[in-house]
């Protein structure tokens, strides 16, 4: 149902998840895989099976029914170099600015040491405690 759709959509975005790979040179366009796909993830485009990975629910039915071995399940290799690195694209480019650190050592004042009890009570109520429990904890 809906949860399967969410899980499949999120899972299709991760690199090391299983994916359907269609070998275009082996696909004959017989449409058996698309007819047997329970979730409609396989469509025929120019007589070649194309897969919408986010709709796939990993039933492997398409792999089982393909007589031409044109469909297989693959996992991205952990040692494979991503295309963006091959192209020289940095994930985190070097910044054009420099970081300056300045931290004056000030003595804490009474105001900075004091506890805001109203915030403590509000936070404890938001966490599910009653006012009586929060008050008894504060009194002790």
GROMACS .gro file of C-alpha atoms in nm:
model
  140
    1UNK     CA    1   0.000   0.000   0.000
    2UNK     CA    2   0.106   0.351   0.081
    3UNK     CA    3   0.391   0.245   0.307
    4UNK     CA    4   0.535   0.021   0.034
    5UNK     CA    5   0.527   0.317  -0.203
    6UNK     CA    6   0.710   0.541   0.042
    7UNK     CA    7   0.972   0.276   0.120
    8UNK     CA    8   1.029   0.202  -0.249
    9UNK     CA    9   1.052   0.570  -0.335
   10UNK     CA   10   1.310   0.633  -0.063
   11UNK     CA   11   1.499   0.312  -0.132
   12UNK     CA   12   1.537   0.390  -0.501
   13UNK     CA   13   1.738   0.701  -0.412
   14UNK     CA   14   2.009   0.514  -0.223
   15UNK     CA   15   2.316   0.403  -0.408
   16UNK     CA   16   2.359   0.049  -0.275
   17UNK     CA   17   2.002  -0.072  -0.316
   18UNK     CA   18   1.900  -0.333  -0.570
   19UNK     CA   19   1.791  -0.198  -0.905
   20UNK     CA   20   1.644  -0.348  -1.217
   21UNK     CA   21   1.879  -0.330  -1.511
   22UNK     CA   22   1.748  -0.397  -1.860
   23UNK     CA   23   2.003  -0.509  -2.118
   24UNK     CA   24   1.876  -0.321  -2.424
   25UNK     CA   25   2.069  -0.543  -2.664
   26UNK     CA   26   1.886  -0.853  -2.530
   27UNK     CA   27   1.537  -0.704  -2.487
   28UNK     CA   28   1.309  -0.823  -2.768
   29UNK     CA   29   1.011  -0.606  -2.677
   30UNK     CA   30   0.789  -0.908  -2.606
   31UNK     CA   31   0.614  -0.714  -2.323
   32UNK     CA   32   0.594  -1.019  -2.092
   33UNK     CA   33   0.779  -0.838  -1.813
   34UNK     CA   34   0.548  -0.535  -1.830
   35UNK     CA   35   0.235  -0.754  -1.827
   36UNK     CA   36   0.357  -0.949  -1.523
   37UNK     CA   37   0.473  -0.646  -1.325
   38UNK     CA   38   0.229  -0.617  -1.034
   39UNK     CA   39   0.296  -0.250  -0.967
   40UNK     CA   40   0.329  -0.121  -1.324
   41UNK     CA   41   0.693  -0.020  -1.288
   42UNK     CA   42   0.788  -0.151  -1.635
   43UNK     CA   43   0.676   0.029  -1.950
   44UNK     CA   44   0.772  -0.037  -2.309
   45UNK     CA   45   0.938   0.254  -2.489
   46UNK     CA   46   1.036   0.192  -2.852
   47UNK     CA   47   0.998  -0.184  -2.788
   48UNK     CA   48   1.252  -0.172  -2.504
   49UNK     CA   49   1.153  -0.228  -2.141
   50UNK     CA   50   1.213   0.077  -1.922
   51UNK     CA   51   1.182   0.067  -1.544
   52UNK     CA   52   1.064   0.330  -1.301
   53UNK     CA   53   1.275   0.228  -1.000
   54UNK     CA   54   1.066   0.420  -0.747
   55UNK     CA   55   0.755   0.217  -0.836
   56UNK     CA   56   0.925  -0.123  -0.816
   57UNK     CA   57   0.842  -0.335  -0.509
   58UNK     CA   58   1.125  -0.588  -0.553
   59UNK     CA   59   0.911  -0.891  -0.632
   60UNK     CA   60   1.159  -1.018  -0.899
   61UNK     CA   61   0.872  -1.137  -1.116
   62UNK     CA   62   1.013  -0.957  -1.419
   63UNK     CA   63   1.345  -1.138  -1.382
   64UNK     CA   64   1.169  -1.474  -1.356
   65UNK     CA   65   0.945  -1.430  -1.662
   66UNK     CA   66   1.203  -1.286  -1.901
   67UNK     CA   67   1.303  -1.572  -2.134
   68UNK     CA   68   1.581  -1.364  -2.289
   69UNK     CA   69   1.764  -1.284  -1.963
   70UNK     CA   70   1.737  -0.917  -2.049
   71UNK     CA   71   1.639  -0.814  -1.695
   72UNK     CA   72   1.862  -0.857  -1.393
   73UNK     CA   73   1.893  -0.727  -1.039
   74UNK     CA   74   2.208  -0.534  -0.967
   75UNK     CA   75   2.364  -0.348  -0.680
   76UNK     CA   76   2.600  -0.059  -0.731
   77UNK     CA   77   2.955  -0.160  -0.654
   78UNK     CA   78   3.095  -0.007  -0.337
   79UNK     CA   79   3.430   0.040  -0.509
   80UNK     CA   80   3.285   0.214  -0.813
   81UNK     CA   81   3.394   0.574  -0.862
   82UNK     CA   82   3.091   0.804  -0.894
   83UNK     CA   83   3.051   0.989  -1.226
   84UNK     CA   84   3.072   1.330  -1.059
   85UNK     CA   85   3.423   1.250  -0.933
   86UNK     CA   86   3.528   1.130  -1.278
   87UNK     CA   87   3.404   1.463  -1.416
   88UNK     CA   88   3.594   1.653  -1.145
   89UNK     CA   89   3.286   1.788  -0.968
   90UNK     CA   90   3.337   1.851  -0.598
   91UNK     CA   91   3.059   1.782  -0.350
   92UNK     CA   92   3.190   2.044  -0.114
   93UNK     CA   93   3.373   2.307  -0.319
   94UNK     CA   94   3.638   2.512  -0.150
   95UNK     CA   95   3.484   2.826   0.002
   96UNK     CA   96   3.573   3.169  -0.131
   97UNK     CA   97   3.584   3.308   0.221
   98UNK     CA   98   3.798   3.256   0.528
   99UNK     CA   99   3.683   3.185   0.879
  100UNK     CA  100   3.796   3.427   1.147
  101UNK     CA  101   3.762   3.322   1.506
  102UNK     CA  102   3.720   3.571   1.785
  103UNK     CA  103   3.611   3.470   2.130
  104UNK     CA  104   3.652   3.724   2.407
  105UNK     CA  105   3.673   3.566   2.750
  106UNK     CA  106   3.399   3.729   2.951
  107UNK     CA  107   3.312   3.633   3.304
  108UNK     CA  108   2.959   3.493   3.324
  109UNK     CA  109   2.718   3.727   3.494
  110UNK     CA  110   2.436   3.638   3.731
  111UNK     CA  111   2.187   3.673   3.445
  112UNK     CA  112   2.368   3.410   3.237
  113UNK     CA  113   2.385   3.168   3.530
  114UNK     CA  114   2.019   3.193   3.627
  115UNK     CA  115   1.764   2.931   3.524
  116UNK     CA  116   1.448   3.036   3.348
  117UNK     CA  117   1.200   2.823   3.545
  118UNK     CA  118   0.906   2.913   3.323
  119UNK     CA  119   1.088   2.754   3.028
  120UNK     CA  120   1.169   2.446   3.237
  121UNK     CA  121   0.803   2.399   3.333
  122UNK     CA  122   0.684   2.455   2.975
  123UNK     CA  123   0.940   2.207   2.841
  124UNK     CA  124   0.839   1.943   3.096
  125UNK     CA  125   0.471   1.988   3.005
  126UNK     CA  126   0.559   1.949   2.636
  127UNK     CA  127   0.741   1.628   2.724
  128UNK     CA  128   0.420   1.490   2.874
  129UNK     CA  129   0.460   1.562   3.242
  130UNK     CA  130   0.172   1.719   3.432
  131UNK     CA  131   0.207   2.050   3.611
  132UNK     CA  132   0.194   1.871   3.948
  133UNK     CA  133   0.481   1.638   3.855
  134UNK     CA  134   0.686   1.925   3.712
  135UNK     CA  135   0.626   2.133   4.025
  136UNK     CA  136   0.717   1.846   4.259
  137UNK     CA  137   1.044   1.793   4.072
  138UNK     CA  138   1.124   2.162   4.093
  139UNK     CA  139   1.048   2.178   4.466
  140UNK     CA  140   1.284   1.891   4.549
   0.00000   0.00000   0.00000
